Every structure is written in structure tokens, then in C-alpha cells.
mmCIF file of C-alpha atoms and ligand atoms in Angstrom:
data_model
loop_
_atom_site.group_PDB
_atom_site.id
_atom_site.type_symbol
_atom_site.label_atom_id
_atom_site.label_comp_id
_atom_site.label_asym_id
_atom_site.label_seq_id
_atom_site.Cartn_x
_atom_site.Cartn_y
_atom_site.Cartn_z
ATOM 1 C CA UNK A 1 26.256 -50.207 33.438
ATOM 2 C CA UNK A 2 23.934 -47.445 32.518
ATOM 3 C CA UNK A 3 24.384 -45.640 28.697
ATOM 4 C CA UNK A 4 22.640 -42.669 28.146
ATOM 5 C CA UNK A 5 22.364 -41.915 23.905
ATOM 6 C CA UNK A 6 21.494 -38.356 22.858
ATOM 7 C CA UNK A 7 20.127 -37.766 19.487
ATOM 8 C CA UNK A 8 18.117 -35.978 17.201
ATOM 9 C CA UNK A 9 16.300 -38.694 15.654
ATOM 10 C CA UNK A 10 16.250 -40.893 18.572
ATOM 11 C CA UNK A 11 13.715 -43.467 16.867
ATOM 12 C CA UNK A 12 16.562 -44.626 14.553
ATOM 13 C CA UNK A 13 17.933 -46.094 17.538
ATOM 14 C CA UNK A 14 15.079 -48.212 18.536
ATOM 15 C CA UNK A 15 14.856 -51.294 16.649
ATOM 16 C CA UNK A 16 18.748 -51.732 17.493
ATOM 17 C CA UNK A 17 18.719 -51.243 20.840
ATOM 18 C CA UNK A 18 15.308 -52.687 21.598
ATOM 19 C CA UNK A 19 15.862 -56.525 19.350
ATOM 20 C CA UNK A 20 17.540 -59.284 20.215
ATOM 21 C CA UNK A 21 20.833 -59.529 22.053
ATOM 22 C CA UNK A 22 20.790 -55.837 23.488
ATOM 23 C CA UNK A 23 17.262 -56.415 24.190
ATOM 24 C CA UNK A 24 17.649 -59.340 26.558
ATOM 25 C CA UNK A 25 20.687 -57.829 28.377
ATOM 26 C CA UNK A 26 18.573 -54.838 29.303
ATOM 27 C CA UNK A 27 15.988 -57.641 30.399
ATOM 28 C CA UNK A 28 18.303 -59.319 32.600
ATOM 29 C CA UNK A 29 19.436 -56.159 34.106
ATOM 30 C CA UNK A 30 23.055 -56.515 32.787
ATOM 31 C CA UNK A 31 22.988 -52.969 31.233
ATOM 32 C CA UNK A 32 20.319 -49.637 30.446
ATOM 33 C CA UNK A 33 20.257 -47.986 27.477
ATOM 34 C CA UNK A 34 18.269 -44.803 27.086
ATOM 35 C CA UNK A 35 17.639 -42.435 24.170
ATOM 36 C CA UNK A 36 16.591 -39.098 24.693
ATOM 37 C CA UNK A 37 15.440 -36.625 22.554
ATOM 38 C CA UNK A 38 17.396 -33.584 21.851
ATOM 39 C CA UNK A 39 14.808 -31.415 20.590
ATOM 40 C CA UNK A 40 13.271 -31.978 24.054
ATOM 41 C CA UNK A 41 15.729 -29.598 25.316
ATOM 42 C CA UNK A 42 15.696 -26.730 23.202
ATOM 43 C CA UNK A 43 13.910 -23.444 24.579
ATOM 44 C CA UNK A 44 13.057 -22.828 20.530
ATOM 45 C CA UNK A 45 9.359 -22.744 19.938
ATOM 46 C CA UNK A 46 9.724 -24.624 16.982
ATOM 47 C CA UNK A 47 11.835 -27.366 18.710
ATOM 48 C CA UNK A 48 14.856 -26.386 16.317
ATOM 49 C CA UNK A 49 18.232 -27.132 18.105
ATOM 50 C CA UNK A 50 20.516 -26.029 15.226
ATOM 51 C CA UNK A 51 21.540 -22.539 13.630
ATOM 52 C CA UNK A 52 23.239 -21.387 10.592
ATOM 53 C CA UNK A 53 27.782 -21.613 11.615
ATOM 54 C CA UNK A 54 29.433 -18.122 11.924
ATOM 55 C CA UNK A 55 31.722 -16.914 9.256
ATOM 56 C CA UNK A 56 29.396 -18.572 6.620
ATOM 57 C CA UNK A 57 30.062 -22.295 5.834
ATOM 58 C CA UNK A 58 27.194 -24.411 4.417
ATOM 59 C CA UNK A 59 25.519 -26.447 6.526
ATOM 60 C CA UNK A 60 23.689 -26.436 10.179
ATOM 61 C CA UNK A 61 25.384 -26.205 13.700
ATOM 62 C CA UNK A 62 23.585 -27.828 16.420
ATOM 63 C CA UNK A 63 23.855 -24.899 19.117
ATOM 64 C CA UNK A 64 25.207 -24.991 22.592
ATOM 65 C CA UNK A 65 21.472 -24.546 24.679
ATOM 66 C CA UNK A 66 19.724 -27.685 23.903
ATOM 67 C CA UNK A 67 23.439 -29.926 24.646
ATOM 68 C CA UNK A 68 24.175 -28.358 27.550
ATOM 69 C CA UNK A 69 20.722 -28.401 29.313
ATOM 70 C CA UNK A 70 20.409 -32.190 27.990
ATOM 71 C CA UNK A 71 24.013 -33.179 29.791
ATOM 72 C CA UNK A 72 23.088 -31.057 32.510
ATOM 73 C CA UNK A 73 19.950 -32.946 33.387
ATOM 74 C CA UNK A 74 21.248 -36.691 33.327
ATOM 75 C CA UNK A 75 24.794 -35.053 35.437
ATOM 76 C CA UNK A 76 22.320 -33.936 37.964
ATOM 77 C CA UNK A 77 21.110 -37.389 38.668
ATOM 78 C CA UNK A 78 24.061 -39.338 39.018
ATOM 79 C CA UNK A 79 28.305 -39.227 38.467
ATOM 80 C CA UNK A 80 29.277 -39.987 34.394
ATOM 81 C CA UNK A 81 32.844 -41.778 33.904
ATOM 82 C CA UNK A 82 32.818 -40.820 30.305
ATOM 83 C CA UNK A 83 30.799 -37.920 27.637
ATOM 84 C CA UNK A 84 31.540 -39.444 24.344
ATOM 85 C CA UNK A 85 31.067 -37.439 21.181
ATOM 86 C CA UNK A 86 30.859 -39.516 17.871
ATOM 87 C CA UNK A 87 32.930 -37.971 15.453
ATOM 88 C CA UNK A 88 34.785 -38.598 12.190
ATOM 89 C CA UNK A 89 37.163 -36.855 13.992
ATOM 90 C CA UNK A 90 37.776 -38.544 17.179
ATOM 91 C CA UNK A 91 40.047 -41.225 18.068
ATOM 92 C CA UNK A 92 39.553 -44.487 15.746
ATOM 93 C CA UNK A 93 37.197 -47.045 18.106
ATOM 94 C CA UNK A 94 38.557 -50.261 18.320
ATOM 95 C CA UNK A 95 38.452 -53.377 20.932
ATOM 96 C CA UNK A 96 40.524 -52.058 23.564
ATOM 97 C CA UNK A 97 38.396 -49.370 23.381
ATOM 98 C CA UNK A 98 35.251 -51.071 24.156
ATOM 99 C CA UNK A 99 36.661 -53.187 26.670
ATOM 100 C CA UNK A 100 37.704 -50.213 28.766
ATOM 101 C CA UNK A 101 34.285 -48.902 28.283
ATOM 102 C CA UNK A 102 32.467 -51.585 29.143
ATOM 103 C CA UNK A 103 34.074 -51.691 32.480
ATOM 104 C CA UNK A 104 32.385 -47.980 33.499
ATOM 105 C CA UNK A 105 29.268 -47.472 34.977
ATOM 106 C CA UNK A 106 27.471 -44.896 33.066
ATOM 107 C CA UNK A 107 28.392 -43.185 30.275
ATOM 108 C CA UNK A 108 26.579 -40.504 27.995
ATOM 109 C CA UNK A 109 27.443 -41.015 24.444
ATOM 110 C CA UNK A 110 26.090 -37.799 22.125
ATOM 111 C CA UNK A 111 25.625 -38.126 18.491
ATOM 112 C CA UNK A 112 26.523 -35.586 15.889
ATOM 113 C CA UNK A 113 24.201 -34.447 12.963
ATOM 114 C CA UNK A 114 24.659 -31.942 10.654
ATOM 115 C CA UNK A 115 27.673 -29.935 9.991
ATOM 116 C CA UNK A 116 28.553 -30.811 13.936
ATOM 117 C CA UNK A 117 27.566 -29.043 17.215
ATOM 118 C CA UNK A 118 29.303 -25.900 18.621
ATOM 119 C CA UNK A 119 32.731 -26.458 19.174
ATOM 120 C CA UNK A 120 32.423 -24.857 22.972
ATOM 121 C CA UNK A 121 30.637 -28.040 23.991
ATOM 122 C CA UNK A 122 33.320 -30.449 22.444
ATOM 123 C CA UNK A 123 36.216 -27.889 24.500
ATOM 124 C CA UNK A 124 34.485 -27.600 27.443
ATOM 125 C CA UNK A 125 32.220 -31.000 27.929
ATOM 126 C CA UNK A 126 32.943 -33.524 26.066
ATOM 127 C CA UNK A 127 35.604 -35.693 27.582
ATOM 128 C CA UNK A 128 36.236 -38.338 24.822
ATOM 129 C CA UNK A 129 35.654 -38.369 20.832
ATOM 130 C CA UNK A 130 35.078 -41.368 19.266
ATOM 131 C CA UNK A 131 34.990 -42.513 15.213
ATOM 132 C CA UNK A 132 34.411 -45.688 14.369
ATOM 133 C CA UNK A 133 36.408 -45.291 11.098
ATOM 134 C CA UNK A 134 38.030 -43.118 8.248
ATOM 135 C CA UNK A 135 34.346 -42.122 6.604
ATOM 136 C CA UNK A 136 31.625 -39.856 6.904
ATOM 137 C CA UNK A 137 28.090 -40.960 7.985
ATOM 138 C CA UNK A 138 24.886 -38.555 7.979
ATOM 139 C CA UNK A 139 25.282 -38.392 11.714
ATOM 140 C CA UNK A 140 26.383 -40.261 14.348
ATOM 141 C CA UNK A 141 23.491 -42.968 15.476
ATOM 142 C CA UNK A 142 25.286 -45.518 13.808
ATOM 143 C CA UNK A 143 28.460 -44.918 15.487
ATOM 144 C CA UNK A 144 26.382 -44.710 18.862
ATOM 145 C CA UNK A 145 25.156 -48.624 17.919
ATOM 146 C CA UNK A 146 28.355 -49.649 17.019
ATOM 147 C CA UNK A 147 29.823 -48.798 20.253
ATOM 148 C CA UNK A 148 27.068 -49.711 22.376
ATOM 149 C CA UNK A 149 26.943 -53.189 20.476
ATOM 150 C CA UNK A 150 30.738 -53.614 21.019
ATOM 151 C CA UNK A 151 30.766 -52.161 24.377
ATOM 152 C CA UNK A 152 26.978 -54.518 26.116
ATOM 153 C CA UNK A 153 28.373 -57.392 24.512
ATOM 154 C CA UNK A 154 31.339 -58.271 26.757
ATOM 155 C CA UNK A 155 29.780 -57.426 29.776
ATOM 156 C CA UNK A 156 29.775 -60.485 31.533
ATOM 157 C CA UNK A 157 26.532 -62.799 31.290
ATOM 158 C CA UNK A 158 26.043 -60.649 27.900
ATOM 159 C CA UNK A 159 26.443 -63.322 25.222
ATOM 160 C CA UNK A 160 25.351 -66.907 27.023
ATOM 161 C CA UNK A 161 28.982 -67.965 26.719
ATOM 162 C CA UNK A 162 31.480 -65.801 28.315
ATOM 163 C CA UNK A 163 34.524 -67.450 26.697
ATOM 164 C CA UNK A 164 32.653 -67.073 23.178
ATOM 165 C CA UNK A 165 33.388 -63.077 23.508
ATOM 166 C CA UNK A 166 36.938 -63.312 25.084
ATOM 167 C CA UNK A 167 38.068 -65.491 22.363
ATOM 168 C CA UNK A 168 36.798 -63.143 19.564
ATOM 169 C CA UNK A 169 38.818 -61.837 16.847
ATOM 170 C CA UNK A 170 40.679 -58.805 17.874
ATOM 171 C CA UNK A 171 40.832 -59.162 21.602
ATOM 172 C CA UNK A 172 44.117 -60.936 21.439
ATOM 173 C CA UNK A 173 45.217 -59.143 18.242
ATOM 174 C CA UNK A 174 44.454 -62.356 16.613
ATOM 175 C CA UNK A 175 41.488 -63.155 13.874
ATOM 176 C CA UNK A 176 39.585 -66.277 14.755
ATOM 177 C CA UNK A 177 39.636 -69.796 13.289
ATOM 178 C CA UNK A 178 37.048 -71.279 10.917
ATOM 179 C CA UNK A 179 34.136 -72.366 12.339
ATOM 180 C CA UNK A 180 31.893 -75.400 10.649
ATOM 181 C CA UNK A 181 28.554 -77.002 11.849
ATOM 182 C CA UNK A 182 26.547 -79.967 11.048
ATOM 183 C CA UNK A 183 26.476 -81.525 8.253
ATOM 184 C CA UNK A 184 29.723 -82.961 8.236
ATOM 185 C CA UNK A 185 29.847 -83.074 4.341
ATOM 186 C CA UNK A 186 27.437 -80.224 2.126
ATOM 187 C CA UNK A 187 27.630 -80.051 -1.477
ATOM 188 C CA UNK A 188 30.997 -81.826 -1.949
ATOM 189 C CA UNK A 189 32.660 -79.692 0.972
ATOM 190 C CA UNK A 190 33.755 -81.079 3.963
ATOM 191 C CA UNK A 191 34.719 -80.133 7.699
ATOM 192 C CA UNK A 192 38.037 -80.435 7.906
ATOM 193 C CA UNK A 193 39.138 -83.868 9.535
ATOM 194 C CA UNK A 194 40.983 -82.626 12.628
ATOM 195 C CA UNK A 195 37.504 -81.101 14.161
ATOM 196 C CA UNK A 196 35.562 -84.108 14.305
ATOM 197 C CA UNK A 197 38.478 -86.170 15.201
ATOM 198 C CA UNK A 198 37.532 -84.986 19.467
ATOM 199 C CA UNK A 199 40.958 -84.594 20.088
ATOM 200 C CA UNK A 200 40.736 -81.233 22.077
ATOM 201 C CA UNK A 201 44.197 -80.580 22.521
ATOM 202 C CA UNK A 202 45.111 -81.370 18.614
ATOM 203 C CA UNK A 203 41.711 -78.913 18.038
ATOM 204 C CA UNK A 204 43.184 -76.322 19.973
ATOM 205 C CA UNK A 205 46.701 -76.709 18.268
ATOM 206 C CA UNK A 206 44.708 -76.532 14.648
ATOM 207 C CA UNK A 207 42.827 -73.630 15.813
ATOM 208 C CA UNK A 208 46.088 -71.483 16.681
ATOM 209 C CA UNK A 209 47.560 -72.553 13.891
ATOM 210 C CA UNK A 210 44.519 -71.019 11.575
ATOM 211 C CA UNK A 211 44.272 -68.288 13.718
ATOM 212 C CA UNK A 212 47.524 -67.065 12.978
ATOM 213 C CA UNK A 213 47.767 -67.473 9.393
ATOM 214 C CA UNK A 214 44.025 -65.985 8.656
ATOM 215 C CA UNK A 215 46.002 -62.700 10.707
ATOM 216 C CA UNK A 216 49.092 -62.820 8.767
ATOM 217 C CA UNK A 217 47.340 -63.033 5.515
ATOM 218 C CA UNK A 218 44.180 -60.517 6.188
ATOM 219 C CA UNK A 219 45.786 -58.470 8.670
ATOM 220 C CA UNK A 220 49.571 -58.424 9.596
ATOM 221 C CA UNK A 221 49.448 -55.087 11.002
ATOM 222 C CA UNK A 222 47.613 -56.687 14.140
ATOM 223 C CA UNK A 223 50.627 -58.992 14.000
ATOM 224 C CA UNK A 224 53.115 -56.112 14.616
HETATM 225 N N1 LIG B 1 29.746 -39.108 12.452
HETATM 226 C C1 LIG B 1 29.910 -39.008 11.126
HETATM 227 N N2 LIG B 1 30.847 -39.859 10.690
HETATM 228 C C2 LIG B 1 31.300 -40.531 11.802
HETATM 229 C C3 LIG B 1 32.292 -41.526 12.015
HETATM 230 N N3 LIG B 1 33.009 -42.033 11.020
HETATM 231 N N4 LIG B 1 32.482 -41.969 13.263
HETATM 232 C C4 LIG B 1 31.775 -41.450 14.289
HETATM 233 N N5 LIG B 1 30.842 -40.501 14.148
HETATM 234 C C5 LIG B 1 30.607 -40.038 12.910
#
């Protein structure tokens, strides 16, 4: 899977997308990620890419020229399943969502800033909208992470243990059990009984059970 990020401050993406478990994926070959500049599109000597809106509303527009060139370029060297726009906006991101994302093969995800970008290029090229939730951010980077976090980490081979990321919280609409580790006892507190009693099938049974009752108490709408 190949995601292309546009951005205008493409070096807030870095550290994210270049540590740890995103990091070795790209190592293995599991996944790309690449940022690219917007400014690095614009035809503006000074490298702006945005311009005051029509009918006078405060803020900055990031115009149509610099977007369109950008998605122009990466369309002319291969097929894109999806052009995501992060938006407070768009639909609400959730798992489903990233697990249907995951499965394409490259997808260009562009990041607002500013007031927003010209609404021509959300009606005539953008093909999904995407928020990750009910609040504004400065721009849309951090949706961009979110997403690509979500989406990289159940590709298979991702996280070292495959089952570890189908059994997750949300992707059967259930939250997930407590989990404990060594030492057995710490400060008074102890693990409960049933998980070092190595009775898998009584586990399993204890882990349901938790499962379900962490969901109806913290979340019963996933219940529904
Ligand atoms: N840009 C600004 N706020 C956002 C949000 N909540 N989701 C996605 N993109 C955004």
C-alpha cells in the first residue's frame, strides 16, 4: 500500500511517520508513506498557495493551482483508489473505516489549513472527506496521522502479532478486556486469579465476559 500525504507544513509529519511502528513497516516494505510539499507546487514567486475567500470572510483559502498540479503529478504516475480530504466536515473516521482503507493500494490523503481550500477541488477531486471527530484542529496533519496510524497498523505483518490488531477494541464493536503483566501482586493489587490460573478456555470465557460489561458501561451505543 502506497499513501501519499499533502501538506503545507509537511515537517510536522516527520517524527510520526518516520519513529517506531510506522517506521519499521515502511522498512519491511509493508507500506510507503510520502509527504510532499504543497508550496512546491504553487507558480507564486513567493511560494504562497493561499488567497484572501471571495465575498469577504476572515481567514485564508488555499487556492485551486497549487492542489490541482500537486494531485495531478502523483495521478500521472500511477491509478489512486481513494483522494481523501481531512475535514471537520467529512464523514466521522472510525474502524470500519480504516479497515476498508487499509485494504487499497494507494491513496492520496490532503490536509486542510486555514479557513479550507477552494471548494472546486473538494466538488470536483476529492472523492472522500474524512474527520476524525466533532472538533476543530489548526489543520489537518493530525487527522492525516490518525488515519494513517489506524489505517498501516492492520495491514498484515504490521504489528508482530496479527491477532493482537484483530482483537482490538472496536473491530468487533466490543472494548477489550483488562490486561495485567508481571508482577503478579504490586502495591497491594493483584491480577485477578482466573489469568494465572492457565485455564485458556475459562480465560477466554473471563475475557468475554469483561469485554462486554467494560462496553455496556463505557459505551452501549457500540452495543446497539
Ligand atoms: N481539520 C480540522 N479539524 C479537523 C477534524 N476534526 N477532522 C479532520 N480534519 C480536520
Amino acid at each position: 500500500m502506497r499513501i501519499d500525504i499533502i501538506s503545507v507544513v509537511p515537517e510536522s509529519l516527520d517524527s510520526f511517520i518516520n519513529t517506531s511502528i510506522l517506521a519499521r513497516a515502511q522498512k519491511k516494505g509493508l507500506v510507503e508513506i510520502h509527504v510532499h510539499n504543497l508550496r512546491d507546487y504553487t507558480k507564486d514567486k513567493h511560494r504562497r498557495v493561499d488567497d484572501y475567500p471571495y465575498g469577504g470572510a476572515a481567514g485564508m483559502v488555499i487556492q485551486c493551482q497549487p492542489i490541482f498540479d500537486c494531485i495531478e503529478a502523483l495521478k500521472a504516475e500511477r491509478d489512486y483508489d481513494e483522494i481523501i480530504f481531512t475535514a471537520p466536515d467529512g464523514e466521522k473516521f472510525d474502524q470500519p473505516m480504516a479497515n476498508e482503507l487499509s485494504l487499497k493500494e494507494n491513496i492520496i490523503i490532503l490536509c486542510g489549513h486555514y479557513k479550507g481550500i477552494d471548494y472546486r477541488i473538494r466538488e470536483n477531486i476529492i472523492t472522500k472527506e474524512v474527520s476524525i471527530g466533532d472538533y476543530v484542529l489548526t489543520g489537518g496533519e493530525l487527522a492525516a496521522a490518525c488515519m494513517t496510524d489506524a489505517i498501516v497498523r492492520i495491514i498484515p505483518g504490521v504489528i508482530g502479532d496479527e491477532q493482537s490488531a484483530l482483537s482490538d477494541s472496536f473491530q468487533d464493536n466490543l472494548l477489550e478486556p483488562p490486561v495485567y503483566t508481571r508482577p503478579a501482586e504490586y502495591n497491594g493489587w493483584r491480577v485477578p486469579d482466573i489469568l494465572l490460573s492457565g485455564h485458556d478456555a475459562k480465560i477466554a470465557e473471563w475475557e468475554l465476559e469483561q469485554s462486554l460489561a467494560r462496553t455496556k458501561r463505557l459505551r452501549p451505543d457500540l452495543l446497539k
